[in-house]
mmCIF file of N, CA and C in Angstrom:
data_model
loop_
_atom_site.group_PDB
_atom_site.id
_atom_site.type_symbol
_atom_site.label_atom_id
_atom_site.label_comp_id
_atom_site.label_asym_id
_atom_site.label_seq_id
_atom_site.Cartn_x
_atom_site.Cartn_y
_atom_site.Cartn_z
ATOM 1 N N MET M 1 0.841 -1.171 0.000
ATOM 2 C CA MET M 1 0.000 0.000 0.000
ATOM 3 C C MET M 1 0.894 1.244 0.000
ATOM 4 N N ILE M 2 0.610 2.177 -0.852
ATOM 5 C CA ILE M 2 1.393 3.396 -0.946
ATOM 6 C C ILE M 2 1.259 4.185 0.352
ATOM 7 N N GLY M 3 2.397 4.620 0.877
ATOM 8 C CA GLY M 3 2.406 5.383 2.109
ATOM 9 C C GLY M 3 2.543 4.534 3.366
ATOM 10 N N CYS M 4 2.548 3.213 3.219
ATOM 11 C CA CYS M 4 2.720 2.334 4.377
ATOM 12 C C CYS M 4 4.206 2.039 4.543
ATOM 13 N N GLU M 5 4.722 2.395 5.693
ATOM 14 C CA GLU M 5 6.134 2.204 5.993
ATOM 15 C C GLU M 5 6.566 0.743 5.842
ATOM 16 N N LEU M 6 5.733 -0.188 6.259
ATOM 17 C CA LEU M 6 6.100 -1.602 6.183
ATOM 18 C C LEU M 6 5.965 -2.161 4.771
ATOM 19 N N CYS M 7 4.980 -1.691 4.014
ATOM 20 C CA CYS M 7 4.834 -2.148 2.633
ATOM 21 C C CYS M 7 6.006 -1.672 1.766
ATOM 22 N N GLU M 8 6.550 -0.518 2.125
ATOM 23 C CA GLU M 8 7.622 0.085 1.332
ATOM 24 C C GLU M 8 9.006 -0.191 1.911
ATOM 25 N N LEU M 9 9.074 -0.972 2.976
ATOM 26 C CA LEU M 9 10.325 -1.255 3.661
ATOM 27 C C LEU M 9 11.273 -2.019 2.744
ATOM 28 N N ALA M 10 12.467 -1.516 2.603
ATOM 29 C CA ALA M 10 13.470 -2.162 1.752
ATOM 30 C C ALA M 10 14.648 -2.597 2.618
ATOM 31 N N VAL M 11 14.434 -3.657 3.391
ATOM 32 C CA VAL M 11 15.502 -4.198 4.228
ATOM 33 C C VAL M 11 15.639 -5.681 3.925
ATOM 34 N N PRO M 12 16.818 -6.211 4.154
ATOM 35 C CA PRO M 12 16.992 -7.656 3.927
ATOM 36 C C PRO M 12 16.097 -8.467 4.859
ATOM 37 N N THR M 13 15.537 -9.512 4.314
ATOM 38 C CA THR M 13 14.704 -10.393 5.127
ATOM 39 C C THR M 13 15.488 -11.643 5.495
ATOM 40 N N VAL M 14 15.176 -12.194 6.641
ATOM 41 C CA VAL M 14 15.768 -13.460 7.068
ATOM 42 C C VAL M 14 14.899 -14.602 6.561
ATOM 43 N N VAL M 15 13.580 -14.400 6.625
ATOM 44 C CA VAL M 15 12.597 -15.347 6.097
ATOM 45 C C VAL M 15 11.650 -14.537 5.227
ATOM 46 N N ASP M 16 11.337 -15.066 4.068
ATOM 47 C CA ASP M 16 10.435 -14.355 3.155
ATOM 48 C C ASP M 16 9.621 -15.396 2.402
ATOM 49 N N ASN M 17 8.322 -15.406 2.635
ATOM 50 C CA ASN M 17 7.454 -16.308 1.890
ATOM 51 C C ASN M 17 6.241 -15.523 1.397
ATOM 52 N N ASP M 18 5.243 -16.213 0.874
ATOM 53 C CA ASP M 18 4.105 -15.496 0.299
ATOM 54 C C ASP M 18 3.181 -14.890 1.347
ATOM 55 N N LYS M 19 3.315 -15.277 2.636
ATOM 56 C CA LYS M 19 2.420 -14.790 3.684
ATOM 57 C C LYS M 19 3.055 -13.739 4.597
ATOM 58 N N PHE M 20 4.342 -13.917 4.932
ATOM 59 C CA PHE M 20 4.985 -13.016 5.887
ATOM 60 C C PHE M 20 6.483 -12.960 5.633
ATOM 61 N N ALA M 21 7.094 -11.959 6.245
ATOM 62 C CA ALA M 21 8.549 -11.832 6.231
ATOM 63 C C ALA M 21 9.029 -11.675 7.666
ATOM 64 N N VAL M 22 10.233 -12.149 7.929
ATOM 65 C CA VAL M 22 10.889 -11.945 9.209
ATOM 66 C C VAL M 22 12.129 -11.106 8.928
ATOM 67 N N ILE M 23 12.241 -10.001 9.664
ATOM 68 C CA ILE M 23 13.396 -9.129 9.490
ATOM 69 C C ILE M 23 14.079 -8.915 10.837
ATOM 70 N N LEU M 24 15.357 -8.597 10.768
ATOM 71 C CA LEU M 24 16.093 -8.135 11.933
ATOM 72 C C LEU M 24 16.148 -6.626 11.844
ATOM 73 N N VAL M 25 15.761 -5.981 12.908
ATOM 74 C CA VAL M 25 15.719 -4.520 12.955
ATOM 75 C C VAL M 25 17.114 -3.997 13.278
ATOM 76 N N ASP M 26 17.568 -3.033 12.523
ATOM 77 C CA ASP M 26 18.889 -2.441 12.755
ATOM 78 C C ASP M 26 18.779 -1.396 13.867
ATOM 79 N N ASP M 27 18.847 -1.866 15.106
ATOM 80 C CA ASP M 27 18.761 -0.992 16.267
ATOM 81 C C ASP M 27 19.991 -1.250 17.130
ATOM 82 N N ALA M 28 20.907 -0.299 17.146
ATOM 83 C CA ALA M 28 22.184 -0.469 17.839
ATOM 84 C C ALA M 28 22.014 -0.756 19.332
ATOM 85 N N ASN M 29 20.941 -0.255 19.926
ATOM 86 C CA ASN M 29 20.716 -0.464 21.358
ATOM 87 C C ASN M 29 19.972 -1.756 21.681
ATOM 88 N N TYR M 30 19.382 -2.373 20.657
ATOM 89 C CA TYR M 30 18.612 -3.599 20.864
ATOM 90 C C TYR M 30 18.966 -4.655 19.820
ATOM 91 N N PRO M 31 20.212 -5.145 19.869
ATOM 92 C CA PRO M 31 20.584 -6.222 18.942
ATOM 93 C C PRO M 31 19.666 -7.426 19.149
ATOM 94 N N GLY M 32 19.217 -8.002 18.067
ATOM 95 C CA GLY M 32 18.304 -9.144 18.145
ATOM 96 C C GLY M 32 16.850 -8.765 18.029
ATOM 97 N N PHE M 33 16.549 -7.470 17.978
ATOM 98 C CA PHE M 33 15.187 -6.966 17.777
ATOM 99 C C PHE M 33 14.754 -7.442 16.393
ATOM 100 N N ALA M 34 13.612 -8.098 16.319
ATOM 101 C CA ALA M 34 13.134 -8.651 15.046
ATOM 102 C C ALA M 34 11.649 -8.374 14.884
ATOM 103 N N ARG M 35 11.174 -8.533 13.662
ATOM 104 C CA ARG M 35 9.752 -8.350 13.379
ATOM 105 C C ARG M 35 9.273 -9.453 12.455
ATOM 106 N N VAL M 36 8.023 -9.852 12.668
ATOM 107 C CA VAL M 36 7.280 -10.656 11.703
ATOM 108 C C VAL M 36 6.292 -9.685 11.071
ATOM 109 N N ILE M 37 6.363 -9.543 9.761
ATOM 110 C CA ILE M 37 5.495 -8.611 9.042
ATOM 111 C C ILE M 37 4.581 -9.407 8.123
ATOM 112 N N TRP M 38 3.286 -9.293 8.346
ATOM 113 C CA TRP M 38 2.300 -9.956 7.496
ATOM 114 C C TRP M 38 2.261 -9.220 6.165
ATOM 115 N N LYS M 39 2.278 -9.948 5.057
ATOM 116 C CA LYS M 39 2.386 -9.290 3.753
ATOM 117 C C LYS M 39 1.103 -8.620 3.285
ATOM 118 N N ASP M 40 -0.046 -9.244 3.508
ATOM 119 C CA ASP M 40 -1.295 -8.573 3.150
ATOM 120 C C ASP M 40 -1.471 -7.372 4.066
ATOM 121 N N HIS M 41 -1.940 -6.293 3.514
ATOM 122 C CA HIS M 41 -2.097 -5.076 4.309
ATOM 123 C C HIS M 41 -3.403 -5.147 5.095
ATOM 124 N N VAL M 42 -3.304 -5.713 6.309
ATOM 125 C CA VAL M 42 -4.430 -5.772 7.235
ATOM 126 C C VAL M 42 -3.988 -5.136 8.551
ATOM 127 N N ARG M 43 -4.964 -4.687 9.339
ATOM 128 C CA ARG M 43 -4.652 -3.989 10.593
ATOM 129 C C ARG M 43 -4.560 -4.912 11.799
ATOM 130 N N GLU M 44 -5.392 -5.944 11.836
ATOM 131 C CA GLU M 44 -5.535 -6.733 13.057
ATOM 132 C C GLU M 44 -5.431 -8.227 12.779
ATOM 133 N N VAL M 45 -5.034 -8.974 13.791
ATOM 134 C CA VAL M 45 -5.005 -10.430 13.691
ATOM 135 C C VAL M 45 -6.406 -10.946 13.381
ATOM 136 N N SER M 46 -7.406 -10.308 13.926
ATOM 137 C CA SER M 46 -8.787 -10.745 13.696
ATOM 138 C C SER M 46 -9.252 -10.535 12.256
ATOM 139 N N ASP M 47 -8.453 -9.847 11.432
ATOM 140 C CA ASP M 47 -8.749 -9.710 10.003
ATOM 141 C C ASP M 47 -8.325 -10.948 9.213
ATOM 142 N N LEU M 48 -7.589 -11.847 9.845
ATOM 143 C CA LEU M 48 -7.046 -13.016 9.154
ATOM 144 C C LEU M 48 -7.993 -14.210 9.231
ATOM 145 N N ALA M 49 -7.916 -15.049 8.208
ATOM 146 C CA ALA M 49 -8.591 -16.347 8.246
ATOM 147 C C ALA M 49 -7.920 -17.189 9.334
ATOM 148 N N ASP M 50 -8.629 -18.180 9.841
ATOM 149 C CA ASP M 50 -8.093 -18.997 10.930
ATOM 150 C C ASP M 50 -6.738 -19.608 10.591
ATOM 151 N N ALA M 51 -6.587 -20.162 9.405
ATOM 152 C CA ALA M 51 -5.318 -20.794 9.030
ATOM 153 C C ALA M 51 -4.183 -19.774 9.007
ATOM 154 N N ASP M 52 -4.449 -18.575 8.519
ATOM 155 C CA ASP M 52 -3.425 -17.529 8.491
ATOM 156 C C ASP M 52 -3.089 -17.060 9.900
ATOM 157 N N ARG M 53 -4.085 -16.940 10.748
ATOM 158 C CA ARG M 53 -3.851 -16.550 12.144
ATOM 159 C C ARG M 53 -2.944 -17.558 12.834
ATOM 160 N N LEU M 54 -3.200 -18.828 12.615
ATOM 161 C CA LEU M 54 -2.357 -19.865 13.213
ATOM 162 C C LEU M 54 -0.944 -19.831 12.645
ATOM 163 N N LEU M 55 -0.827 -19.580 11.357
ATOM 164 C CA LEU M 55 0.490 -19.474 10.713
ATOM 165 C C LEU M 55 1.274 -18.304 11.297
ATOM 166 N N LEU M 56 0.621 -17.161 11.450
ATOM 167 C CA LEU M 56 1.280 -15.989 12.022
ATOM 168 C C LEU M 56 1.691 -16.247 13.463
ATOM 169 N N ASN M 57 0.804 -16.821 14.244
ATOM 170 C CA ASN M 57 1.118 -17.132 15.635
ATOM 171 C C ASN M 57 2.324 -18.062 15.726
ATOM 172 N N ASP M 58 2.375 -19.052 14.862
ATOM 173 C CA ASP M 58 3.502 -19.980 14.850
ATOM 174 C C ASP M 58 4.793 -19.265 14.468
ATOM 175 N N ALA M 59 4.716 -18.339 13.517
ATOM 176 C CA ALA M 59 5.906 -17.590 13.099
ATOM 177 C C ALA M 59 6.459 -16.755 14.256
ATOM 178 N N VAL M 60 5.582 -16.084 14.987
ATOM 179 C CA VAL M 60 6.017 -15.280 16.133
ATOM 180 C C VAL M 60 6.640 -16.187 17.186
ATOM 181 N N TRP M 61 6.026 -17.322 17.430
ATOM 182 C CA TRP M 61 6.543 -18.281 18.410
ATOM 183 C C TRP M 61 7.931 -18.787 18.011
ATOM 184 N N GLN M 62 8.091 -19.183 16.749
ATOM 185 C CA GLN M 62 9.386 -19.671 16.280
ATOM 186 C C GLN M 62 10.457 -18.588 16.385
ATOM 187 N N LEU M 63 10.090 -17.364 16.061
ATOM 188 C CA LEU M 63 11.034 -16.258 16.164
ATOM 189 C C LEU M 63 11.439 -16.043 17.619
ATOM 190 N N GLU M 64 10.469 -16.048 18.520
ATOM 191 C CA GLU M 64 10.797 -15.895 19.942
ATOM 192 C C GLU M 64 11.746 -16.993 20.410
ATOM 193 N N LEU M 65 11.505 -18.228 19.995
ATOM 194 C CA LEU M 65 12.396 -19.332 20.383
ATOM 195 C C LEU M 65 13.819 -19.108 19.884
ATOM 196 N N ALA M 66 13.968 -18.633 18.668
ATOM 197 C CA ALA M 66 15.301 -18.362 18.116
ATOM 198 C C ALA M 66 15.987 -17.238 18.891
ATOM 199 N N VAL M 67 15.235 -16.183 19.215
ATOM 200 C CA VAL M 67 15.795 -15.068 19.982
ATOM 201 C C VAL M 67 16.261 -15.562 21.353
ATOM 202 N N ARG M 68 15.454 -16.350 22.005
ATOM 203 C CA ARG M 68 15.837 -16.862 23.325
ATOM 204 C C ARG M 68 17.075 -17.757 23.239
ATOM 205 N N GLU M 69 17.096 -18.605 22.223
ATOM 206 C CA GLU M 69 18.215 -19.542 22.059
ATOM 207 C C GLU M 69 19.545 -18.811 21.890
ATOM 208 N N VAL M 70 19.583 -17.817 21.035
ATOM 209 C CA VAL M 70 20.851 -17.167 20.687
ATOM 210 C C VAL M 70 21.172 -15.984 21.586
ATOM 211 N N MET M 71 20.213 -15.127 21.826
ATOM 212 C CA MET M 71 20.480 -13.884 22.540
ATOM 213 C C MET M 71 20.487 -14.066 24.060
ATOM 214 N N GLN M 72 19.860 -15.116 24.561
ATOM 215 C CA GLN M 72 19.818 -15.412 25.997
ATOM 216 C C GLN M 72 19.350 -14.205 26.831
ATOM 217 N N PRO M 73 18.208 -13.615 26.464
ATOM 218 C CA PRO M 73 17.737 -12.443 27.199
ATOM 219 C C PRO M 73 17.125 -12.829 28.550
ATOM 220 N N LEU M 74 16.993 -11.829 29.400
ATOM 221 C CA LEU M 74 16.275 -11.997 30.659
ATOM 222 C C LEU M 74 14.784 -12.175 30.382
ATOM 223 N N LYS M 75 14.280 -11.454 29.376
ATOM 224 C CA LYS M 75 12.860 -11.459 29.008
ATOM 225 C C LYS M 75 12.760 -11.177 27.514
ATOM 226 N N VAL M 76 11.693 -11.650 26.904
ATOM 227 C CA VAL M 76 11.406 -11.311 25.509
ATOM 228 C C VAL M 76 10.085 -10.549 25.491
ATOM 229 N N ASN M 77 10.106 -9.374 24.892
ATOM 230 C CA ASN M 77 8.864 -8.622 24.701
ATOM 231 C C ASN M 77 8.322 -8.963 23.323
ATOM 232 N N VAL M 78 7.049 -9.287 23.274
ATOM 233 C CA VAL M 78 6.353 -9.571 22.018
ATOM 234 C C VAL M 78 5.186 -8.594 21.964
ATOM 235 N N ALA M 79 5.161 -7.781 20.911
ATOM 236 C CA ALA M 79 4.145 -6.738 20.850
ATOM 237 C C ALA M 79 3.642 -6.542 19.426
ATOM 238 N N SER M 80 2.351 -6.305 19.328
ATOM 239 C CA SER M 80 1.733 -5.904 18.069
ATOM 240 C C SER M 80 0.906 -4.670 18.373
ATOM 241 N N LEU M 81 1.452 -3.520 18.049
ATOM 242 C CA LEU M 81 0.772 -2.273 18.382
ATOM 243 C C LEU M 81 0.028 -1.715 17.172
ATOM 244 N N GLY M 82 0.755 -1.298 16.167
ATOM 245 C CA GLY M 82 0.121 -0.797 14.961
ATOM 246 C C GLY M 82 -0.536 0.565 15.093
ATOM 247 N N ASN M 83 -0.260 1.269 16.180
ATOM 248 C CA ASN M 83 -0.848 2.594 16.347
ATOM 249 C C ASN M 83 -0.247 3.596 15.369
ATOM 250 N N VAL M 84 1.034 3.466 15.094
ATOM 251 C CA VAL M 84 1.726 4.372 14.177
ATOM 252 C C VAL M 84 1.680 3.822 12.761
ATOM 253 N N VAL M 85 1.907 2.530 12.616
ATOM 254 C CA VAL M 85 1.877 1.873 11.303
ATOM 255 C C VAL M 85 0.776 0.813 11.347
ATOM 256 N N PRO M 86 -0.407 1.129 10.820
ATOM 257 C CA PRO M 86 -1.539 0.195 10.914
ATOM 258 C C PRO M 86 -1.461 -0.941 9.885
ATOM 259 N N HIS M 87 -0.382 -1.682 9.940
ATOM 260 C CA HIS M 87 -0.146 -2.843 9.085
ATOM 261 C C HIS M 87 0.306 -3.942 10.030
ATOM 262 N N LEU M 88 -0.366 -5.069 10.012
ATOM 263 C CA LEU M 88 -0.139 -6.138 10.976
ATOM 264 C C LEU M 88 1.331 -6.577 10.999
ATOM 265 N N HIS M 89 1.936 -6.417 12.162
ATOM 266 C CA HIS M 89 3.307 -6.868 12.376
ATOM 267 C C HIS M 89 3.510 -7.093 13.869
ATOM 268 N N TRP M 90 4.457 -7.953 14.175
ATOM 269 C CA TRP M 90 4.790 -8.261 15.564
ATOM 270 C C TRP M 90 6.249 -7.936 15.813
ATOM 271 N N HIS M 91 6.513 -7.288 16.935
ATOM 272 C CA HIS M 91 7.873 -7.014 17.392
ATOM 273 C C HIS M 91 8.273 -8.125 18.355
ATOM 274 N N VAL M 92 9.480 -8.623 18.217
ATOM 275 C CA VAL M 92 10.034 -9.605 19.147
ATOM 276 C C VAL M 92 11.382 -9.024 19.593
ATOM 277 N N ILE M 93 11.442 -8.641 20.875
ATOM 278 C CA ILE M 93 12.563 -7.840 21.361
ATOM 279 C C ILE M 93 13.217 -8.498 22.575
ATOM 280 N N PRO M 94 14.500 -8.860 22.470
ATOM 281 C CA PRO M 94 15.191 -9.392 23.649
ATOM 282 C C PRO M 94 15.436 -8.261 24.646
ATOM 283 N N ARG M 95 15.179 -8.544 25.914
ATOM 284 C CA ARG M 95 15.329 -7.519 26.958
ATOM 285 C C ARG M 95 16.281 -8.023 28.045
ATOM 286 N N TYR M 96 17.012 -7.081 28.606
ATOM 287 C CA TYR M 96 18.017 -7.362 29.625
ATOM 288 C C TYR M 96 17.881 -6.333 30.740
ATOM 289 N N ALA M 97 18.257 -6.696 31.946
ATOM 290 C CA ALA M 97 18.166 -5.776 33.082
ATOM 291 C C ALA M 97 19.005 -4.522 32.865
ATOM 292 N N ASP M 98 20.046 -4.624 32.034
ATOM 293 C CA ASP M 98 20.914 -3.462 31.797
ATOM 294 C C ASP M 98 20.566 -2.699 30.521
ATOM 295 N N ASP M 99 19.477 -3.071 29.835
ATOM 296 C CA ASP M 99 19.168 -2.321 28.619
ATOM 297 C C ASP M 99 18.643 -0.928 28.973
ATOM 298 N N ALA M 100 18.670 -0.048 28.009
ATOM 299 C CA ALA M 100 18.424 1.379 28.253
ATOM 300 C C ALA M 100 17.061 1.684 28.854
ATOM 301 N N HIS M 101 16.084 0.830 28.612
ATOM 302 C CA HIS M 101 14.720 1.135 29.033
ATOM 303 C C HIS M 101 14.156 0.199 30.100
ATOM 304 N N PHE M 102 14.831 -0.884 30.388
ATOM 305 C CA PHE M 102 14.297 -1.907 31.288
ATOM 306 C C PHE M 102 13.975 -1.329 32.654
ATOM 307 N N PRO M 103 12.830 -1.646 33.238
ATOM 308 C CA PRO M 103 11.819 -2.607 32.814
ATOM 309 C C PRO M 103 10.717 -2.000 31.944
ATOM 310 N N ALA M 104 10.826 -0.745 31.581
ATOM 311 C CA ALA M 104 9.812 -0.092 30.749
ATOM 312 C C ALA M 104 9.911 -0.582 29.299
ATOM 313 N N PRO M 105 8.894 -0.326 28.488
ATOM 314 C CA PRO M 105 8.964 -0.691 27.063
ATOM 315 C C PRO M 105 10.107 0.051 26.358
ATOM 316 N N VAL M 106 10.581 -0.511 25.280
ATOM 317 C CA VAL M 106 11.691 0.111 24.549
ATOM 318 C C VAL M 106 11.303 1.459 23.957
ATOM 319 N N TRP M 107 10.012 1.754 23.889
ATOM 320 C CA TRP M 107 9.548 3.015 23.327
ATOM 321 C C TRP M 107 9.432 4.105 24.395
ATOM 322 N N ALA M 108 9.670 3.754 25.650
ATOM 323 C CA ALA M 108 9.594 4.726 26.741
ATOM 324 C C ALA M 108 10.896 5.545 26.795
ATOM 325 N N GLN M 109 10.960 6.450 27.735
ATOM 326 C CA GLN M 109 12.163 7.249 27.922
ATOM 327 C C GLN M 109 13.263 6.356 28.497
ATOM 328 N N ALA M 110 14.471 6.511 27.957
ATOM 329 C CA ALA M 110 15.607 5.717 28.440
ATOM 330 C C ALA M 110 15.896 6.032 29.900
ATOM 331 N N GLN M 111 16.297 4.989 30.628
ATOM 332 C CA GLN M 111 16.603 5.135 32.049
ATOM 333 C C GLN M 111 18.102 5.044 32.331
ATOM 334 N N ARG M 112 18.840 4.554 31.348
ATOM 335 C CA ARG M 112 20.281 4.370 31.524
ATOM 336 C C ARG M 112 20.909 4.206 30.155
ATOM 337 N N THR M 113 22.220 4.154 30.117
ATOM 338 C CA THR M 113 22.956 3.833 28.902
ATOM 339 C C THR M 113 23.591 2.469 29.102
ATOM 340 N N THR M 114 23.367 1.580 28.170
ATOM 341 C CA THR M 114 23.974 0.248 28.258
ATOM 342 C C THR M 114 25.442 0.352 27.890
ATOM 343 N N ASP M 115 26.276 -0.335 28.635
ATOM 344 C CA ASP M 115 27.710 -0.336 28.385
ATOM 345 C C ASP M 115 27.980 -0.770 26.942
ATOM 346 N N GLU M 116 28.797 -0.024 26.236
ATOM 347 C CA GLU M 116 29.063 -0.292 24.818
ATOM 348 C C GLU M 116 29.705 -1.662 24.593
ATOM 349 N N THR M 117 30.541 -2.131 25.502
ATOM 350 C CA THR M 117 31.150 -3.457 25.318
ATOM 351 C C THR M 117 30.095 -4.559 25.384
ATOM 352 N N VAL M 118 29.082 -4.355 26.191
ATOM 353 C CA VAL M 118 27.978 -5.308 26.270
ATOM 354 C C VAL M 118 27.195 -5.300 24.959
ATOM 355 N N LEU M 119 26.919 -4.117 24.441
ATOM 356 C CA LEU M 119 26.195 -4.009 23.173
ATOM 357 C C LEU M 119 26.985 -4.611 22.021
ATOM 358 N N VAL M 120 28.287 -4.402 22.010
ATOM 359 C CA VAL M 120 29.137 -4.984 20.962
ATOM 360 C C VAL M 120 29.050 -6.509 21.002
ATOM 361 N N ALA M 121 29.102 -7.073 22.192
ATOM 362 C CA ALA M 121 28.997 -8.536 22.328
ATOM 363 C C ALA M 121 27.636 -9.034 21.851
ATOM 364 N N ARG M 122 26.588 -8.301 22.169
ATOM 365 C CA ARG M 122 25.245 -8.705 21.715
ATOM 366 C C ARG M 122 25.115 -8.552 20.203
ATOM 367 N N ARG M 123 25.651 -7.479 19.655
ATOM 368 C CA ARG M 123 25.604 -7.284 18.197
ATOM 369 C C ARG M 123 26.332 -8.408 17.474
ATOM 370 N N ALA M 124 27.391 -8.920 18.067
ATOM 371 C CA ALA M 124 28.158 -10.007 17.450
ATOM 372 C C ALA M 124 27.330 -11.285 17.312
ATOM 373 N N LEU M 125 26.255 -11.395 18.081
ATOM 374 C CA LEU M 125 25.384 -12.579 18.015
ATOM 375 C C LEU M 125 24.352 -12.509 16.888
ATOM 376 N N VAL M 126 24.155 -11.352 16.301
ATOM 377 C CA VAL M 126 23.087 -11.170 15.311
ATOM 378 C C VAL M 126 23.227 -12.106 14.104
ATOM 379 N N PRO M 127 24.423 -12.297 13.521
ATOM 380 C CA PRO M 127 24.513 -13.273 12.416
ATOM 381 C C PRO M 127 24.123 -14.689 12.846
ATOM 382 N N GLN M 128 24.497 -15.057 14.044
ATOM 383 C CA GLN M 128 24.110 -16.373 14.588
ATOM 384 C C GLN M 128 22.590 -16.436 14.756
ATOM 385 N N LEU M 129 21.976 -15.344 15.188
ATOM 386 C CA LEU M 129 20.524 -15.294 15.319
ATOM 387 C C LEU M 129 19.862 -15.468 13.958
ATOM 388 N N ALA M 130 20.367 -14.793 12.952
ATOM 389 C CA ALA M 130 19.793 -14.927 11.605
ATOM 390 C C ALA M 130 19.815 -16.391 11.160
ATOM 391 N N GLU M 131 20.896 -17.081 11.426
ATOM 392 C CA GLU M 131 20.991 -18.501 11.055
ATOM 393 C C GLU M 131 20.013 -19.356 11.859
ATOM 394 N N ALA M 132 19.859 -19.065 13.129
ATOM 395 C CA ALA M 132 18.915 -19.818 13.964
ATOM 396 C C ALA M 132 17.480 -19.606 13.489
ATOM 397 N N ILE M 133 17.168 -18.395 13.088
ATOM 398 C CA ILE M 133 15.827 -18.107 12.559
ATOM 399 C C ILE M 133 15.605 -18.902 11.279
ATOM 400 N N LYS M 134 16.558 -18.852 10.373
ATOM 401 C CA LYS M 134 16.431 -19.597 9.110
ATOM 402 C C LYS M 134 16.215 -21.085 9.373
ATOM 403 N N ARG M 135 16.993 -21.657 10.276
ATOM 404 C CA ARG M 135 16.843 -23.087 10.594
ATOM 405 C C ARG M 135 15.440 -23.402 11.097
ATOM 406 N N ARG M 136 14.913 -22.576 11.959
ATOM 407 C CA ARG M 136 13.584 -22.835 12.517
ATOM 408 C C ARG M 136 12.501 -22.765 11.440
ATOM 409 N N PHE M 137 12.676 -21.913 10.447
ATOM 410 C CA PHE M 137 11.655 -21.777 9.422
ATOM 411 C C PHE M 137 11.843 -22.759 8.262
ATOM 412 N N ILE M 138 13.023 -23.286 8.105
ATOM 413 C CA ILE M 138 13.244 -24.320 7.092
ATOM 414 C C ILE M 138 12.498 -25.593 7.470
ATOM 415 N N LYS M 139 12.410 -25.867 8.763
ATOM 416 C CA LYS M 139 11.702 -27.047 9.266
ATOM 417 C C LYS M 139 10.215 -27.024 8.905
ATOM 418 N N ARG M 140 9.675 -25.883 8.644
ATOM 419 C CA ARG M 140 8.235 -25.712 8.448
ATOM 420 C C ARG M 140 7.818 -26.031 7.050
#
């Protein structure tokens, strides 16, 4: 859809099929931040047929498992807001006690600065995360 940030997004995908794409978000403060983006331009999960809803739910679940496996976060935030971009997508975000916003959402005001050496180590895991995501979706 013209004017939709997600429809016009030109970033490399880790998984790309006819129903959804999985991308890694380039966020220096949140290495491992990923999204599942539904390809049809719909606003809500309830707009999907049952089979598509189950497929999307499974994709988010598989992505969360890959994030947990590789990034080893304290918590994983899974969110589908769509208030700014009304195109169905899910955020899967690894969270740590030392991240800039913890325990608040990543969209809140930062409470601290994460040590750069910690961020560098987490960023180094992103290629491994991409491979773990691919493996989980190849099985499907």
